[in-house]
Coordinates of C-alpha atoms and ligand atoms in Angstrom, one line a residue:
M84 CA 102.6 96.7 80.4
Q85 CA 99.7 95.8 78.0
L86 CA 99.6 96.4 74.3
G87 CA 96.3 96.9 72.5
D88 CA 93.9 99.1 70.7
L89 CA 91.3 101.7 71.8
Q90 CA 89.1 99.0 73.2
L91 CA 91.8 98.1 75.7
L92 CA 92.0 101.9 76.7
Q93 CA 88.2 101.8 77.1
S94 CA 88.2 98.7 79.3
L95 CA 91.0 100.1 81.4
L96 CA 89.0 103.4 81.9
A97 CA 85.9 101.5 82.7
E98 CA 87.8 99.9 85.7
N99 CA 87.5 103.4 87.3
R100 CA 90.7 103.0 89.2
W101 CA 92.0 106.5 88.6
S102 CA 90.8 109.7 90.6
S103 CA 91.5 112.0 87.7
V104 CA 92.7 111.8 84.0
F105 CA 94.9 114.2 82.3
I106 CA 95.8 114.1 78.6
L107 CA 99.1 115.5 77.3
T108 CA 99.0 116.7 73.7
D109 CA 101.0 119.0 71.5
E110 CA 99.3 121.5 69.1
N111 CA 99.2 119.0 66.3
T112 CA 97.9 116.1 68.2
N113 CA 95.3 118.4 69.9
K114 CA 94.2 119.4 66.5
H115 CA 94.4 116.1 64.6
C116 CA 93.9 113.3 67.2
L117 CA 92.3 114.6 70.4
T118 CA 88.8 115.2 69.0
S119 CA 88.6 111.5 67.4
L120 CA 90.0 110.1 70.8
M121 CA 87.3 112.1 72.7
M122 CA 84.5 110.7 70.3
C123 CA 85.7 107.1 70.4
I124 CA 86.2 106.9 74.3
D125 CA 83.8 107.2 76.9
F126 CA 85.8 108.9 79.8
P127 CA 84.4 108.3 83.3
V128 CA 85.8 111.5 84.4
N129 CA 86.3 114.6 82.2
P130 CA 89.9 114.7 81.3
E131 CA 92.0 117.8 81.8
I132 CA 94.1 118.6 78.6
L133 CA 97.6 119.8 78.8
E134 CA 99.1 121.1 75.7
V135 CA 102.8 122.0 74.8
E136 CA 104.2 123.2 71.6
P137 CA 105.3 120.6 69.0
G138 CA 108.9 119.9 68.5
E139 CA 111.9 118.7 70.3
N140 CA 112.3 121.9 72.1
S141 CA 109.4 121.1 74.4
K142 CA 111.4 118.2 75.9
S143 CA 113.0 120.5 78.4
I144 CA 113.1 120.9 82.1
E145 CA 111.4 124.3 81.8
I146 CA 108.3 122.8 80.1
C147 CA 108.4 119.8 82.4
H148 CA 108.5 122.2 85.4
Q149 CA 105.4 124.0 84.0
L150 CA 103.6 120.7 83.5
W151 CA 104.4 119.6 87.1
W152 CA 102.8 122.7 88.4
A153 CA 99.9 122.4 86.0
L154 CA 99.2 118.8 87.4
N155 CA 99.6 120.2 90.8
D156 CA 97.3 123.2 90.3
L157 CA 94.7 121.0 88.6
G158 CA 94.6 118.6 91.6
A159 CA 96.4 115.6 90.3
D160 CA 97.3 113.1 93.0
R161 CA 99.0 109.7 93.2
N162 CA 95.9 108.1 91.7
S163 CA 95.7 110.3 88.7
L164 CA 96.3 109.0 85.2
L165 CA 98.4 110.7 82.4
I166 CA 97.6 109.8 79.0
N167 CA 100.3 110.8 76.5
L168 CA 98.8 111.4 73.1
G169 CA 101.3 112.1 70.5
G170 CA 104.7 111.3 68.8
G171 CA 107.9 110.5 70.5
M172 CA 108.4 113.9 72.0
I173 CA 105.1 113.5 73.9
T174 CA 105.5 110.0 75.0
D175 CA 109.1 110.7 76.2
L176 CA 108.1 114.0 77.9
G177 CA 104.9 112.7 79.1
G178 CA 106.6 109.5 80.5
F179 CA 109.2 111.5 82.4
L180 CA 106.4 113.8 83.7
A181 CA 104.3 110.8 85.1
S182 CA 107.3 108.9 86.4
T183 CA 108.5 111.8 88.5
F184 CA 105.3 113.7 89.5
Q185 CA 104.7 112.6 93.2
R186 CA 107.3 109.8 92.7
G187 CA 105.3 108.4 89.9
I188 CA 101.8 108.2 88.6
D189 CA 100.2 105.9 86.2
F190 CA 100.4 106.8 82.5
I191 CA 99.2 105.4 79.2
Q192 CA 101.0 105.9 75.9
I193 CA 99.0 106.6 72.8
P194 CA 101.7 107.0 70.1
T195 CA 100.3 108.8 67.0
T196 CA 103.5 108.5 64.9
L197 CA 105.1 105.5 63.5
L198 CA 108.3 106.4 65.3
A199 CA 106.6 106.4 68.6
M200 CA 104.6 103.3 67.8
T201 CA 107.6 101.1 67.0
D202 CA 110.2 102.7 69.4
A203 CA 109.6 105.7 71.6
A204 CA 106.6 104.6 73.5
I205 CA 107.7 101.0 74.0
G206 CA 110.1 99.8 76.5
G207 CA 109.8 102.2 79.4
K208 CA 112.5 104.7 78.6
T209 CA 111.3 108.2 79.3
G210 CA 113.3 111.5 79.0
I211 CA 113.9 115.2 78.4
N212 CA 116.8 116.8 76.8
L213 CA 119.5 118.7 78.5
G214 CA 120.2 121.6 76.3
N215 CA 120.8 120.1 73.0
L216 CA 121.8 116.7 74.4
K217 CA 119.1 114.4 73.6
N218 CA 117.4 112.3 76.3
Q219 CA 120.1 113.1 78.9
I220 CA 117.8 113.1 81.8
G221 CA 115.2 110.4 82.2
T222 CA 113.9 107.4 84.0
F223 CA 112.9 103.8 83.2
Q224 CA 109.3 103.5 83.9
N225 CA 106.7 101.3 82.2
P226 CA 103.3 102.6 81.2
V227 CA 100.2 100.8 82.2
A228 CA 99.5 100.3 78.5
V229 CA 100.5 101.3 75.0
I230 CA 97.5 101.8 72.7
L231 CA 98.1 101.4 69.0
D232 CA 95.7 102.5 66.2
Q233 CA 96.6 102.6 62.5
A234 CA 94.1 105.5 62.0
W235 CA 96.7 107.9 63.5
L236 CA 99.1 107.3 60.7
E237 CA 96.5 108.9 58.4
T238 CA 97.1 112.2 60.2
L239 CA 100.9 112.2 59.5
P240 CA 102.9 113.9 56.7
S241 CA 104.7 111.3 54.5
R242 CA 108.0 112.7 55.9
E243 CA 107.1 111.8 59.4
I244 CA 106.1 108.2 58.3
R245 CA 109.5 107.8 56.5
S246 CA 111.3 109.0 59.7
G247 CA 109.6 106.3 61.8
F248 CA 110.3 103.7 59.1
A249 CA 114.1 104.0 60.0
E250 CA 113.5 102.4 63.3
V251 CA 111.5 99.5 61.8
V252 CA 114.4 99.1 59.4
K253 CA 116.8 99.2 62.4
H254 CA 114.8 96.3 64.1
G255 CA 115.2 94.3 60.8
I256 CA 118.9 95.0 60.6
I257 CA 119.7 94.0 64.1
A258 CA 117.4 91.0 64.5
D259 CA 115.1 90.0 61.8
N260 CA 116.2 89.3 58.1
S261 CA 112.6 88.7 56.9
L262 CA 111.4 91.9 58.4
L263 CA 114.4 93.7 56.7
K264 CA 113.5 92.2 53.4
A265 CA 109.9 93.2 53.9
C266 CA 111.0 96.7 54.8
F267 CA 113.0 97.1 51.5
E268 CA 109.9 95.9 49.6
T269 CA 107.7 98.4 51.2
D270 CA 106.2 101.5 49.7
V271 CA 106.5 104.0 52.5
S272 CA 103.8 106.1 51.0
N273 CA 101.3 103.2 51.6
Q274 CA 100.2 103.2 55.3
E275 CA 98.6 99.9 55.2
E276 CA 101.9 98.3 54.1
V277 CA 103.8 100.2 56.6
F278 CA 101.3 99.3 59.5
Q279 CA 101.8 95.6 58.5
L280 CA 105.5 96.0 59.5
L281 CA 104.7 97.1 63.0
E282 CA 104.0 93.7 64.6
P283 CA 107.3 92.1 63.6
S284 CA 109.0 95.4 64.4
L285 CA 107.5 95.5 68.0
K286 CA 108.4 91.8 68.4
V287 CA 112.0 92.6 67.9
K288 CA 112.0 95.3 70.5
A289 CA 109.9 93.5 73.0
D290 CA 112.0 90.2 72.8
I291 CA 115.1 92.5 73.5
I292 CA 113.6 94.5 76.4
A293 CA 112.3 91.3 77.9
I294 CA 115.9 90.0 78.5
D295 CA 117.5 93.2 79.3
P296 CA 115.0 96.0 80.3
F297 CA 117.7 98.3 81.7
E298 CA 120.2 98.3 78.8
K299 CA 123.0 96.3 80.5
K300 CA 123.8 94.2 77.4
E301 CA 121.4 93.3 74.6
R302 CA 119.3 96.4 74.7
K303 CA 122.3 98.3 73.4
F304 CA 121.7 96.7 70.0
L305 CA 118.7 99.0 69.8
N306 CA 121.1 101.9 69.6
F307 CA 122.3 100.8 66.2
G308 CA 122.5 103.9 64.1
H309 CA 122.0 106.2 67.1
T310 CA 125.4 107.1 68.1
G311 CA 126.0 109.2 64.9
G312 CA 122.3 109.8 64.5
H313 CA 121.8 111.3 67.9
A314 CA 124.9 113.6 67.2
L315 CA 123.5 114.7 63.8
E316 CA 120.0 115.3 65.3
S317 CA 121.6 117.4 68.3
L318 CA 123.6 119.5 66.0
T319 CA 120.7 120.3 63.5
L320 CA 118.1 120.7 66.3
N321 CA 118.0 124.5 65.9
D322 CA 118.1 124.5 62.1
E323 CA 115.1 126.4 60.5
D324 CA 114.0 122.9 59.2
P325 CA 115.6 120.4 61.5
L326 CA 116.2 116.8 60.4
L327 CA 113.7 114.4 62.0
H328 CA 114.9 111.7 64.4
G329 CA 114.6 108.8 62.0
E330 CA 116.2 110.7 59.1
C331 CA 119.2 111.1 61.5
V332 CA 119.1 107.4 62.5
A333 CA 119.0 106.4 58.8
W334 CA 122.2 108.4 58.3
G335 CA 123.6 106.8 61.6
M336 CA 122.9 103.4 60.4
M337 CA 124.7 104.0 57.1
I338 CA 127.7 105.2 59.0
A339 CA 127.6 102.3 61.4
T340 CA 127.2 99.9 58.5
L341 CA 130.3 101.2 56.9
L342 CA 132.3 101.3 60.1
S343 CA 131.2 97.7 60.5
I344 CA 133.5 96.5 57.8
D345 CA 136.7 97.2 59.8
G346 CA 135.1 97.3 63.2
G347 CA 132.9 94.4 63.2
G348 CA 133.9 92.2 60.3
L349 CA 131.0 92.7 58.1
E350 CA 131.5 91.8 54.5
A351 CA 132.2 94.8 52.3
E352 CA 129.7 93.6 49.8
A353 CA 126.9 93.1 52.4
A354 CA 127.8 96.6 53.9
K355 CA 127.5 98.2 50.5
E356 CA 124.1 96.4 49.8
L357 CA 122.7 97.6 53.1
I358 CA 123.9 101.1 52.5
R359 CA 122.4 101.1 49.0
S360 CA 119.0 99.9 50.3
I361 CA 118.9 102.5 53.1
D362 CA 120.0 105.2 50.9
S363 CA 117.1 104.4 48.4
Y364 CA 114.7 105.6 51.1
Y365 CA 116.8 108.6 52.4
P366 CA 118.9 109.9 49.4
D367 CA 118.4 113.5 50.5
I368 CA 119.9 113.0 54.1
Q369 CA 123.4 114.3 53.4
P370 CA 124.5 116.1 56.5
E371 CA 126.8 119.1 56.2
V372 CA 128.0 119.3 59.8
E373 CA 131.6 119.4 61.1
I374 CA 133.1 116.0 62.2
E375 CA 134.8 117.6 65.2
K376 CA 131.6 119.0 66.4
M377 CA 129.9 115.7 66.0
W378 CA 132.6 114.0 67.8
E379 CA 132.3 116.3 70.8
V380 CA 128.6 115.6 71.0
M381 CA 129.2 111.8 70.7
L382 CA 131.8 112.0 73.6
R383 CA 129.1 113.4 75.8
D384 CA 126.5 110.7 74.9
K385 CA 125.4 108.8 77.9
K386 CA 126.2 105.5 76.3
N387 CA 129.9 106.3 76.2
R388 CA 132.5 105.8 79.1
N389 CA 135.9 107.0 79.8
G390 CA 136.0 109.6 76.9
K391 CA 135.7 106.8 74.4
V392 CA 133.0 106.6 71.7
N393 CA 131.4 103.2 71.4
F394 CA 129.3 102.2 68.4
V395 CA 126.8 99.3 67.9
L396 CA 128.2 97.6 64.8
L397 CA 127.4 94.5 62.6
S398 CA 129.4 91.3 62.2
K399 CA 126.7 90.2 59.9
V400 CA 123.3 91.5 59.2
S401 CA 121.1 90.3 62.2
K402 CA 124.4 90.0 64.3
P403 CA 125.0 93.2 66.1
I404 CA 128.0 93.8 68.5
A405 CA 127.8 96.5 71.2
N406 CA 130.6 98.6 72.6
V407 CA 132.9 98.8 69.8
E408 CA 135.4 101.7 70.3
I409 CA 136.0 103.8 67.3
S410 CA 138.5 106.7 67.0
M411 CA 137.7 110.0 65.6
E412 CA 140.0 109.5 62.6
H413 CA 138.2 106.3 61.7
F414 CA 134.8 108.0 62.1
A415 CA 136.0 111.1 59.9
K416 CA 137.3 108.6 57.2
A417 CA 133.9 106.7 57.4
C418 CA 131.9 110.0 56.8
D419 CA 134.0 110.8 53.8
D420 CA 133.8 107.4 52.4
L421 CA 130.1 107.2 52.9
R422 CA 129.7 110.4 50.9
V423 CA 131.8 109.1 48.1
M424 CA 130.1 105.7 48.1
R425 CA 126.6 107.3 48.1
E426 CA 127.5 109.5 45.1
E427 CA 128.5 106.3 43.2
L428 CA 125.5 104.3 44.0
Ligands
LIG222 N1 115.2 103.5 71.6 C1 116.0 102.4 72.1 C2 115.5 101.8 73.3 O1 114.3 101.9 73.6 O2 116.3 101.1 74.0

C-alpha cells in the first residue's frame, strides 16, 4: 500500500492500468469534495460516480447489494478501480465492496475526515454492519494507495474533527507519549495543528499493523477504547442525533482507563490525569444507556470469545495489555465511578 498526496493519485492513474474507474461518495463528499477532486485530477477515463446516503446506516448489506449491481450494470470488471472518497463509512463500505466484487478489484482510499485519515482508511480493514452490530462483516484487504490531503479537513464541521481526534489520542495513549502530550496541547479547532498530528499518529498505526496485520496480537491494542465505545455507538446509532464514532471512543477510552487501575495495574493518579485530559475535550459525552444493554452488545462483539468480555487496558500510559477479562459488575461500577469522577473534575 502506498501513502501519498493527490500527485500520487495522478501518477497512479497515468499508468493507465485500469479498464474503468468508479468513485464512491456520499451526498456530503459529492457536494464538498468531488468537484475539487475532478478539477485537480486528470482522469484517463471518465469515472462513474456511485453515491450513497451519508451516515452509518449505509454500511449495510442492502446498500452493498445495490452497489454490487451498480458496478455490474455499469460494466465493471476485474481490472476496474474503485476510488472511495469520504469518511470512515465510505472507506469501510467501499473497501468491502471492492474486496468482494468479482473476488476483489483494486481500490484507492481518499479519506476526507480526520477519523478516516488516521484510522479507518489505513490498515486494510473493510466492513459493513450487521443490523446495529458495527463492522460485523468484513475482510482484510489493502488498498492500492491511501491519498491524504489536508484541504479536505476544511470541509468538515468541527464536531467531525473532534471525533477523529479521539483516534489520534488513542494512538498517543497506546504507543507514543510525545504524541499524547502534543494532542493535549492541541487546539482542535485549528486544522493546521491537527494535521500536524497525523504523521506521528499514522506511524503508530503503521508500525503496529506491520508486525500484526491480521490482529492476532499487537493490533488488538488499536482497539483501546473500542469495547465500550462500539457498544455505545451501536446503542445510539438510531438516535435522532447519534453520537459520532470518535465521541464514543473517547468515552470508551475513559472507561478503559478507569478499569485499568484494577485490571491493568495503572496508577490511580495516572488514570485520573488521563481521564481529566480526555474529558477536557469531550465534556459533553455523558452516555445515558442501560449497562445491561451495553453488556449484551459487548458480548456479541467479534473481539470476544466464550461469552467473556475482553478489554484492552493499560499497565502504564504507552503500555497496553490486550484480552483482559472484565465482569459486568466491574464494568457497571466503573461506569458509575467515571460519572462521579467527571462531575468532580
Ligand atoms: N481500527 C483499528 C484497526 O484498524 O485495527
